[in-house]
Coordinates of C-alpha atoms in Angstrom, one line a residue:
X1 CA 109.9 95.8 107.4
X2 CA 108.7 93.3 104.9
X3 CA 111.3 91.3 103.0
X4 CA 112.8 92.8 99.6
X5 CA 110.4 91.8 96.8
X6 CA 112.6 93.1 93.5
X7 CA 110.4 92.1 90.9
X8 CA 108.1 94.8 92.1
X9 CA 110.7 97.1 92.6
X10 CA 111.5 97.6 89.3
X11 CA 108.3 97.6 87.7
X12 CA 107.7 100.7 89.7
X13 CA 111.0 102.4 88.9
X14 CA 110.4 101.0 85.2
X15 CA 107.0 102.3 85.3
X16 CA 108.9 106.7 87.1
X17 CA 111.3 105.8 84.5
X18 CA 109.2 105.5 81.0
X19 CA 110.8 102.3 80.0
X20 CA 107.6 100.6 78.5
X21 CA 107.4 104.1 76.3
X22 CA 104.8 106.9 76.3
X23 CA 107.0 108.9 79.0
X24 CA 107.4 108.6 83.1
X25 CA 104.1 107.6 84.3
X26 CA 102.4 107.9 87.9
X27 CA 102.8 104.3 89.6
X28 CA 100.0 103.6 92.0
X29 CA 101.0 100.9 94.2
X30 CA 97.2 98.9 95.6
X31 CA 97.2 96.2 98.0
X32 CA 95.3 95.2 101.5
X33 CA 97.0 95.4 104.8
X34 CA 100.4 93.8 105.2
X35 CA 101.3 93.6 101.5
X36 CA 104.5 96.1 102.3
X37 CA 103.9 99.1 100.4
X38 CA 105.2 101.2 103.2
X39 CA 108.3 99.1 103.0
X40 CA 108.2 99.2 98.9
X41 CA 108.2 103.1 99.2
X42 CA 110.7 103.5 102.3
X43 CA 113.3 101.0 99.9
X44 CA 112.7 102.5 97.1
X45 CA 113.2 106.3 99.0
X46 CA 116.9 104.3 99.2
X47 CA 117.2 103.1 95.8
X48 CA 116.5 106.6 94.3
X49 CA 118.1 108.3 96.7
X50 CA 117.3 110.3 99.9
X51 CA 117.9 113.9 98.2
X52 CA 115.8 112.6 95.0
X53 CA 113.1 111.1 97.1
X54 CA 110.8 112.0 99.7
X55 CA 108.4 109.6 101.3
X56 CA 105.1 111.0 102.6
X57 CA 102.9 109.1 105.5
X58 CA 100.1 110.9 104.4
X59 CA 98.2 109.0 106.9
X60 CA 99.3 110.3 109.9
X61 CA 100.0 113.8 109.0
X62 CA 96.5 114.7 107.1
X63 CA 94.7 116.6 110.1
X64 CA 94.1 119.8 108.4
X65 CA 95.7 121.4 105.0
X66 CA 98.3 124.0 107.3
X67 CA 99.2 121.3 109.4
X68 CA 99.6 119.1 105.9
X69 CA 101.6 121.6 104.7
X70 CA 104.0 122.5 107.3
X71 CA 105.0 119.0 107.7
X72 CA 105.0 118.5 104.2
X73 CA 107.8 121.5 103.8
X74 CA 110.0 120.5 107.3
X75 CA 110.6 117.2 106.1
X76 CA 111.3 117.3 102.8
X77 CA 115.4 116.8 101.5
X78 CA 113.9 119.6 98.8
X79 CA 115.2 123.3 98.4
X80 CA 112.5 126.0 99.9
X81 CA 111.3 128.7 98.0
X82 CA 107.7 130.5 97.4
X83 CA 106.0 128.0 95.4
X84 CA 104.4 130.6 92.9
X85 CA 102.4 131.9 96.0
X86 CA 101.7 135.7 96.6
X87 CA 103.4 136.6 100.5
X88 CA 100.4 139.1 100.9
X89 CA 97.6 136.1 100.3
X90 CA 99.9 132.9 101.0
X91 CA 98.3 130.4 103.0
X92 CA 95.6 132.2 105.0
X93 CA 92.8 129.6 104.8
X94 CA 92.3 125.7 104.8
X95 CA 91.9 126.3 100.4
X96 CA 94.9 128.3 100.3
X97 CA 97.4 126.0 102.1
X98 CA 95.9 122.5 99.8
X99 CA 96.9 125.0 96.8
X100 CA 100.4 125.5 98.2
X101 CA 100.7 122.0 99.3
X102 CA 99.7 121.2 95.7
X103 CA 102.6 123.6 94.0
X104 CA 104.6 122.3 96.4
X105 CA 104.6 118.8 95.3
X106 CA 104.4 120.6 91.3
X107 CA 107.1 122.8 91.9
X108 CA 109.7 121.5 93.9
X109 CA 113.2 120.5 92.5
X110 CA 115.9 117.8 93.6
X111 CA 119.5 119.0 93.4
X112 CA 120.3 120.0 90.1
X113 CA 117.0 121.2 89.4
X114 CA 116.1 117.2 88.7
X115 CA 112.8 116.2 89.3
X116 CA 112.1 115.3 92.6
X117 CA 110.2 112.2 93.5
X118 CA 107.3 111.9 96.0
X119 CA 106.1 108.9 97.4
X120 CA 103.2 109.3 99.2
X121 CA 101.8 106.4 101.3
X122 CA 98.1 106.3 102.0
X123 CA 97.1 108.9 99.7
X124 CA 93.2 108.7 100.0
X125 CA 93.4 109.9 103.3
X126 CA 93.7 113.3 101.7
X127 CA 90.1 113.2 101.6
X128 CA 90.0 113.9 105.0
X129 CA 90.4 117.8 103.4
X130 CA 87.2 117.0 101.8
X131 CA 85.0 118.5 105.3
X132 CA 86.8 121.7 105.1
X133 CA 85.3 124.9 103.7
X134 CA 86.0 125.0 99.5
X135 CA 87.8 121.6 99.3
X136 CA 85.3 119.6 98.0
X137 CA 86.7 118.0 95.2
X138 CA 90.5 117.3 97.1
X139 CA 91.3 114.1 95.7
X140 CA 90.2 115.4 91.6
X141 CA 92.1 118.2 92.0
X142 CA 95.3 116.1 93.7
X143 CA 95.0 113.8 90.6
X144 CA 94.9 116.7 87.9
X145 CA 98.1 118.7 89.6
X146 CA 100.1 114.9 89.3
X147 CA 98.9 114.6 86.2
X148 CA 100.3 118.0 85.0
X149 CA 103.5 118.0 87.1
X150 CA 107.1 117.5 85.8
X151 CA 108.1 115.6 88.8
X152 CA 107.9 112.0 89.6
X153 CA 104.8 110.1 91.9
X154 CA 104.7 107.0 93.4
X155 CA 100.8 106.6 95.1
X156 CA 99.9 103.9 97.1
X157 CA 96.8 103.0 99.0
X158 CA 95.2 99.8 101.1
X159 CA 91.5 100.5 100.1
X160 CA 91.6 99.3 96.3
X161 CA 88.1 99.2 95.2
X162 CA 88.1 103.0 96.0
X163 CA 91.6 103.9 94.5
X164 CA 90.1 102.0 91.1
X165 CA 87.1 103.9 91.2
X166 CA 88.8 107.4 91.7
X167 CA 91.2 106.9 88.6
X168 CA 88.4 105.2 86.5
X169 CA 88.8 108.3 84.8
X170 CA 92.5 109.3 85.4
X171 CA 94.8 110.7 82.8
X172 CA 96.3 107.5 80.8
X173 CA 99.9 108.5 82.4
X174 CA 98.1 106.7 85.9
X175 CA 99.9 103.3 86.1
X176 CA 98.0 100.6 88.3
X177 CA 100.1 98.3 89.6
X178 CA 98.9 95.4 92.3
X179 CA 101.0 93.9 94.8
X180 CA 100.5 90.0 94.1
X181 CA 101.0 87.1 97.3
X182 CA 104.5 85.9 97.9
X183 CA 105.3 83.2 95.8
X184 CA 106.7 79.9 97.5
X185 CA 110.0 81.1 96.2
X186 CA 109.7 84.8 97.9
X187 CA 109.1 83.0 100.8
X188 CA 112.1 80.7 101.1
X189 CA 114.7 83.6 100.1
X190 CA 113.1 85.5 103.4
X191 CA 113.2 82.3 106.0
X192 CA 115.4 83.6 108.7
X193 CA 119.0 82.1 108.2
X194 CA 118.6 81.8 104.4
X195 CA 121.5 83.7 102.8
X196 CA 123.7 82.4 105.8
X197 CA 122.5 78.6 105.0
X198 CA 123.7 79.0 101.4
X199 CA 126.9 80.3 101.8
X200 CA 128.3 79.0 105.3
X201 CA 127.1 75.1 105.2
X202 CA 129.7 74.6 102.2
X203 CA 132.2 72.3 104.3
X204 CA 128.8 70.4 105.6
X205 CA 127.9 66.9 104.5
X206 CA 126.6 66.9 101.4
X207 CA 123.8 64.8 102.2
X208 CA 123.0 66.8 105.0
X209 CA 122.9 70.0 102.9
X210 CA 120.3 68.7 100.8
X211 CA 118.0 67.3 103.5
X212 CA 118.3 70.6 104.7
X213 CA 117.7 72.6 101.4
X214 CA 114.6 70.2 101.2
X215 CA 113.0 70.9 104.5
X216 CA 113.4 74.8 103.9
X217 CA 111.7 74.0 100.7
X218 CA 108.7 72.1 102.5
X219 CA 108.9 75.1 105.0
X220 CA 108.5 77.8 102.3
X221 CA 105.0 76.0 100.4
X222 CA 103.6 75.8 103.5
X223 CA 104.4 79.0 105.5
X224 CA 103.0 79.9 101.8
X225 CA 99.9 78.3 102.2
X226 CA 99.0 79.0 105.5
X227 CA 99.5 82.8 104.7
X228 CA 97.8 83.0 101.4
X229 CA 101.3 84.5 100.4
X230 CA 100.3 87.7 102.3
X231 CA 104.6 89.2 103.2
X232 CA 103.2 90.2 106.8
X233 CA 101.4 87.0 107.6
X234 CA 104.4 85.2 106.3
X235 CA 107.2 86.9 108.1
X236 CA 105.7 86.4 111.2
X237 CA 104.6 83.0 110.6
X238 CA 108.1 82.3 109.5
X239 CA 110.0 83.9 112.0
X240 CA 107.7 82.4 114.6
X241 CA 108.4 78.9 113.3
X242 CA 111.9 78.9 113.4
X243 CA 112.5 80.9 116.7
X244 CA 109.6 77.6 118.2
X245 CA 111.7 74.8 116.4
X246 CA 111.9 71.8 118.3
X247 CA 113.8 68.2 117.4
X248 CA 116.1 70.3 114.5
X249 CA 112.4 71.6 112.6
X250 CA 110.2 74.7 112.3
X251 CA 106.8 74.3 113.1
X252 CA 104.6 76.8 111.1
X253 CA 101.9 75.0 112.6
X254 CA 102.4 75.3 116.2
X255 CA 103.5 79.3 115.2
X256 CA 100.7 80.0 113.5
X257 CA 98.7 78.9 117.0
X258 CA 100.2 81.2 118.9
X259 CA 100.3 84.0 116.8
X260 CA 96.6 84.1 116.4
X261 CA 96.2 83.2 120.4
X262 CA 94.8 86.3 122.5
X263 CA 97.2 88.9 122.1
X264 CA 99.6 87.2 119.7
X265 CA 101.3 89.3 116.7
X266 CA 98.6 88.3 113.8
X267 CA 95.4 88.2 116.4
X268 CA 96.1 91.7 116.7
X269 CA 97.6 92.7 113.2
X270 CA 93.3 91.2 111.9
X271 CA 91.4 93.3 114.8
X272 CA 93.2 96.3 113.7
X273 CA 92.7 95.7 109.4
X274 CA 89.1 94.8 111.1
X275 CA 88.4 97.9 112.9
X276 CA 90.2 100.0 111.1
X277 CA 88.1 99.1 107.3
X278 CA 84.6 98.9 109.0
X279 CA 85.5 102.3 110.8
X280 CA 85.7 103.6 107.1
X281 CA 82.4 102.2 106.1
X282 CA 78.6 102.6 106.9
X283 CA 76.8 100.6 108.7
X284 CA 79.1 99.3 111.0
X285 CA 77.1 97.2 113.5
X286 CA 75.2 95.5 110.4
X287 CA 78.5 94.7 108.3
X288 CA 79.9 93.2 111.6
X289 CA 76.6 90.6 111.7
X290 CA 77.6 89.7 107.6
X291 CA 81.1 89.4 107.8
X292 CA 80.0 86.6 111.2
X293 CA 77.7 85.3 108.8
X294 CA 80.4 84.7 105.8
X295 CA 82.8 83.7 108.7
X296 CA 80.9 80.2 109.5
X297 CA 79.7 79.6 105.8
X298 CA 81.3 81.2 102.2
X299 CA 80.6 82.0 99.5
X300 CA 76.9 82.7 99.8
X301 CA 74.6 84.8 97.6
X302 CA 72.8 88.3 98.5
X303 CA 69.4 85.9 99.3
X304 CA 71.4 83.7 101.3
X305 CA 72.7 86.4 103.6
X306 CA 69.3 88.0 103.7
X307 CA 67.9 85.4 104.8
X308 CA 70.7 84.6 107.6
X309 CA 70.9 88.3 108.5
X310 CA 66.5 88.4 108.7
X311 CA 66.8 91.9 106.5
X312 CA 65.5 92.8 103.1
X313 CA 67.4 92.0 100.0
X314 CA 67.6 95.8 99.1
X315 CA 68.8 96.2 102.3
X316 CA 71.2 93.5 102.5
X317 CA 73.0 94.8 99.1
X318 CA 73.6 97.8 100.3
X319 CA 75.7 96.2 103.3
X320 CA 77.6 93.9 101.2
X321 CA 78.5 96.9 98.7
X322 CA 79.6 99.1 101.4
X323 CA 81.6 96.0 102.9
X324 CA 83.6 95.5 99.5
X325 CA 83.8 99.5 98.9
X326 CA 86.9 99.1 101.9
X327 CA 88.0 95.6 100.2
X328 CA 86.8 93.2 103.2
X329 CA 84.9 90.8 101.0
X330 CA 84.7 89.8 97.3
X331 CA 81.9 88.4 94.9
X332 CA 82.6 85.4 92.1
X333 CA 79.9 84.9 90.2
X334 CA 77.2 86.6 92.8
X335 CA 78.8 84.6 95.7
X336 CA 80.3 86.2 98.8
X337 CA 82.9 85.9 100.5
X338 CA 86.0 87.4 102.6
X339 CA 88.9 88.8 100.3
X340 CA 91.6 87.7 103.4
X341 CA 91.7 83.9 104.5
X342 CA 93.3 85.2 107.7
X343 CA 90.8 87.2 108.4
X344 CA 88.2 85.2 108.2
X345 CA 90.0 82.7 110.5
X346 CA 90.4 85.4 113.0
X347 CA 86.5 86.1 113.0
X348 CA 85.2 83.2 113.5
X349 CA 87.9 82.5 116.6
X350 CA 88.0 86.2 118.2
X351 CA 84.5 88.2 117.1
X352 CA 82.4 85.7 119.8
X353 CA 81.1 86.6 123.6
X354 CA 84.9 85.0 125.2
X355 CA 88.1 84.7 124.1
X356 CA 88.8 81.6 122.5
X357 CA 89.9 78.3 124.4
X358 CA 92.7 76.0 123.2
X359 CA 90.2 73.5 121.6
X360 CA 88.7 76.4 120.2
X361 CA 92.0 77.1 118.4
X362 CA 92.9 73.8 118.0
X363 CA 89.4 72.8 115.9
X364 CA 89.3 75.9 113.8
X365 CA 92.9 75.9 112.5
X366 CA 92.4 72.4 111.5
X367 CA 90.1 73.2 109.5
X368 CA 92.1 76.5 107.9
X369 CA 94.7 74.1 107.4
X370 CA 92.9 71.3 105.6
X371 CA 91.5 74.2 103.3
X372 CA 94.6 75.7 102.4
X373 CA 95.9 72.4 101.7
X374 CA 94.0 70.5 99.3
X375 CA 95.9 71.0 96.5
X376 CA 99.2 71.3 97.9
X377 CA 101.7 68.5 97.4
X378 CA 101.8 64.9 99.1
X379 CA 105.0 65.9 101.1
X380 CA 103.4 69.3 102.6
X381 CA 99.9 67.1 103.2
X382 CA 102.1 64.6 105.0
X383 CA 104.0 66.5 107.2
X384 CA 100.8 68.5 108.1
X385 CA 99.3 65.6 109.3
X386 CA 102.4 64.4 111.5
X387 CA 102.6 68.0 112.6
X388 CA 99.0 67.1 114.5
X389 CA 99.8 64.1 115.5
X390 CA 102.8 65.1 117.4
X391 CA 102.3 68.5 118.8
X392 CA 99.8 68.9 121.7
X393 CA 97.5 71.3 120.1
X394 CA 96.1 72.1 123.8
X395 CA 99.2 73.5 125.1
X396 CA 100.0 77.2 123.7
X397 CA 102.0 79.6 125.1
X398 CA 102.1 83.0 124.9
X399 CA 105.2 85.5 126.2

């Protein structure tokens, strides 16, 4: 689970709730892998209520519309009953059971005959319906039943350019709503041992406390840094750290080594992301050969790649718009590059003919962490530095 973040909590249950006006409107909840909208929804399934709320992996349970359905139904906390469908026609084809499915999410009633709330993780995937016989349109029609319904939706999805681009046109009751990095603060509330440091350390020397309140501080900005504010990358980083400390200190350093060492937690966290967007997309040998490209050198233009990938321009832009349909890279100002830091750092040590030796990992996060840094302050820069100095970067162990 990623840590509480209730700033965006309430937004969303402002945004179910009407507060800014206009009526309840339908939050859709966009952010890349490891931004915790599966923990956002599965909280606020809690907050709501379990016999208000039902959360939806849509993910793993959109095979085909009947299978949809029937898991749909069997877990929901929501009364049963016919769901305006005719017993003699109900259900008897891949178009009839999306239509139930459809009054089922229209329909149904919390206790009290309340409007029930669905919050359905992953929701694109219902396109997967999209190959069967008279579901064509699966995802227009999903987006005009919500639209239409009395109940309450909250939507998220990990592929934003194509979310945007479905509800370009959406009904205005469609809220957007992105899940922005962790903020230094965010961070230091989530270090493991934070709620306990603040309220068991109150016989402690005062001194000490505020040494202490001061290295958690330091800890925070740079477990920041180093994760772009991304919750998954800086939980584990985190965690990591403090479980590795040495000499009374966390090393976010020497954690975030090992974690992107052969097999660690975020090594394998990035080839899944990896796999999982370019699986998504076309072209999947040529995007691999542009996102190595943008791995040694960023931001570059569509000429520049061209060039480096020995393909035509016309070409080349077709690759580079597939690769930011499923939100892997990003343009500024015509320039390329990866939309994940991390990412990118995992490339350029794990997409090569053998694993990665120490130096390997050793050179390449230097230079991630003298990127990520430049702007940070003189205390974070410093303790960076004496963070190389002291650790053997050569010697990295993985359990």
């Amino acid at each position: 689970m990623i840590p509480e973040r209730p700033t965006l909590e309430r937004r969303v249950l402002a945004a179910l709730d009407g507060a800014s006006g206009g009526g309840p409107r339908i939050a859709v909840v966009l952010g890349g892998c490891g931004t915790g909208r599966t923990s956002l929804l599965l909280r606020l399934r809690d907050l709501i209520g379990r016999n208000q709320a039902q959360y939806v992996d849509v993910e793993r349970i959109a095979t085909t519309p009947e299978r949809f359905l029937t898991a749909l139904r069997e877990s929901s906390p929501f009364p049963p009953h016919p769901y305006g469908q005719n017993p003699a026609t109900a259900e008897t084809g891949a178009r009839e059971a999306f239509d139930a499915a459809l009054a089922f999410l229209d329909t149904s009633r919390a206790p009290g005959t309340a409007p029930a709330t669905f919050l359905l993780d992953e929701f694109l995937e219902l396109r997967t319906f999209e190959s069967f016989p008279g579901l064509r349109s699966v995802l227009r029609d999903l987006i005009g039943a919500l639209a239409s319904s009395g109940n309450r939706f909250v939507l998220t999805s990990r592929y934003v350019a194509r979310a945007l681009r479905l509800l370009r046109d959406a009904p205005a009751q469609f809220e957007i709503i992105h899940v922005s990095p962790l903020s230094a603060e965010e961070v230091r509330a989530t270090l493991p041992g934070a709620h306990h440091d603040d309220h068991v350390r109150r016989g402690a020397d005062a001194q000490a406390e505020e040494e202490l309140d001061r290295q958690r501080d330091d800890l925070a900005r740079l477990v920041q840094a180093l994760s772009d504010g991304r919750p998954s990358y800086a939980r584990a980083i985190a965690e990591t750290a403090t479980a590795m400390a040495s000499r009374g200190a966390a090393d976010p350093l020497g954690a975030l080594a090992s974690l992107l060492a052969p097999g660690g937690q975020l090594a394998q966290s990035c080839r899944f992301c990896y796999e999982l967007r370019l699986h998504r997309a076309r072209g999947y040998g040529a995007l691999k050969a542009i996102l190595d490209v943008l791995a040694h050198e960023e931001p570059l233009t569509l000429t520049e790649i061209a060039q480096r990938l020995r393909r035509t321009p016309g070409s080349t832009k077709d690759y580079l718009s597939w690769l930011e349909d499923v939100d892997l890279i990003g343009s500024k100002q015509k320039r390329y590059s990866f939309a994940d830091p991390m990412l990118r750092l995992w490339v350029r040590l794990h997409c090569r003919a053998v694993p990665p030796s120490e130096d390997d990992l050793a050179r390449e996060l230097h230079e991630y962490v003298q990127a990520r840094l430049p702007a940070a302050e003189p205390s974070l820069t410093l303790a960076t530095e004496e963070a190389e100095r002291e650790k053997s970067w050569g010697i990295i162990e993985i359990d």
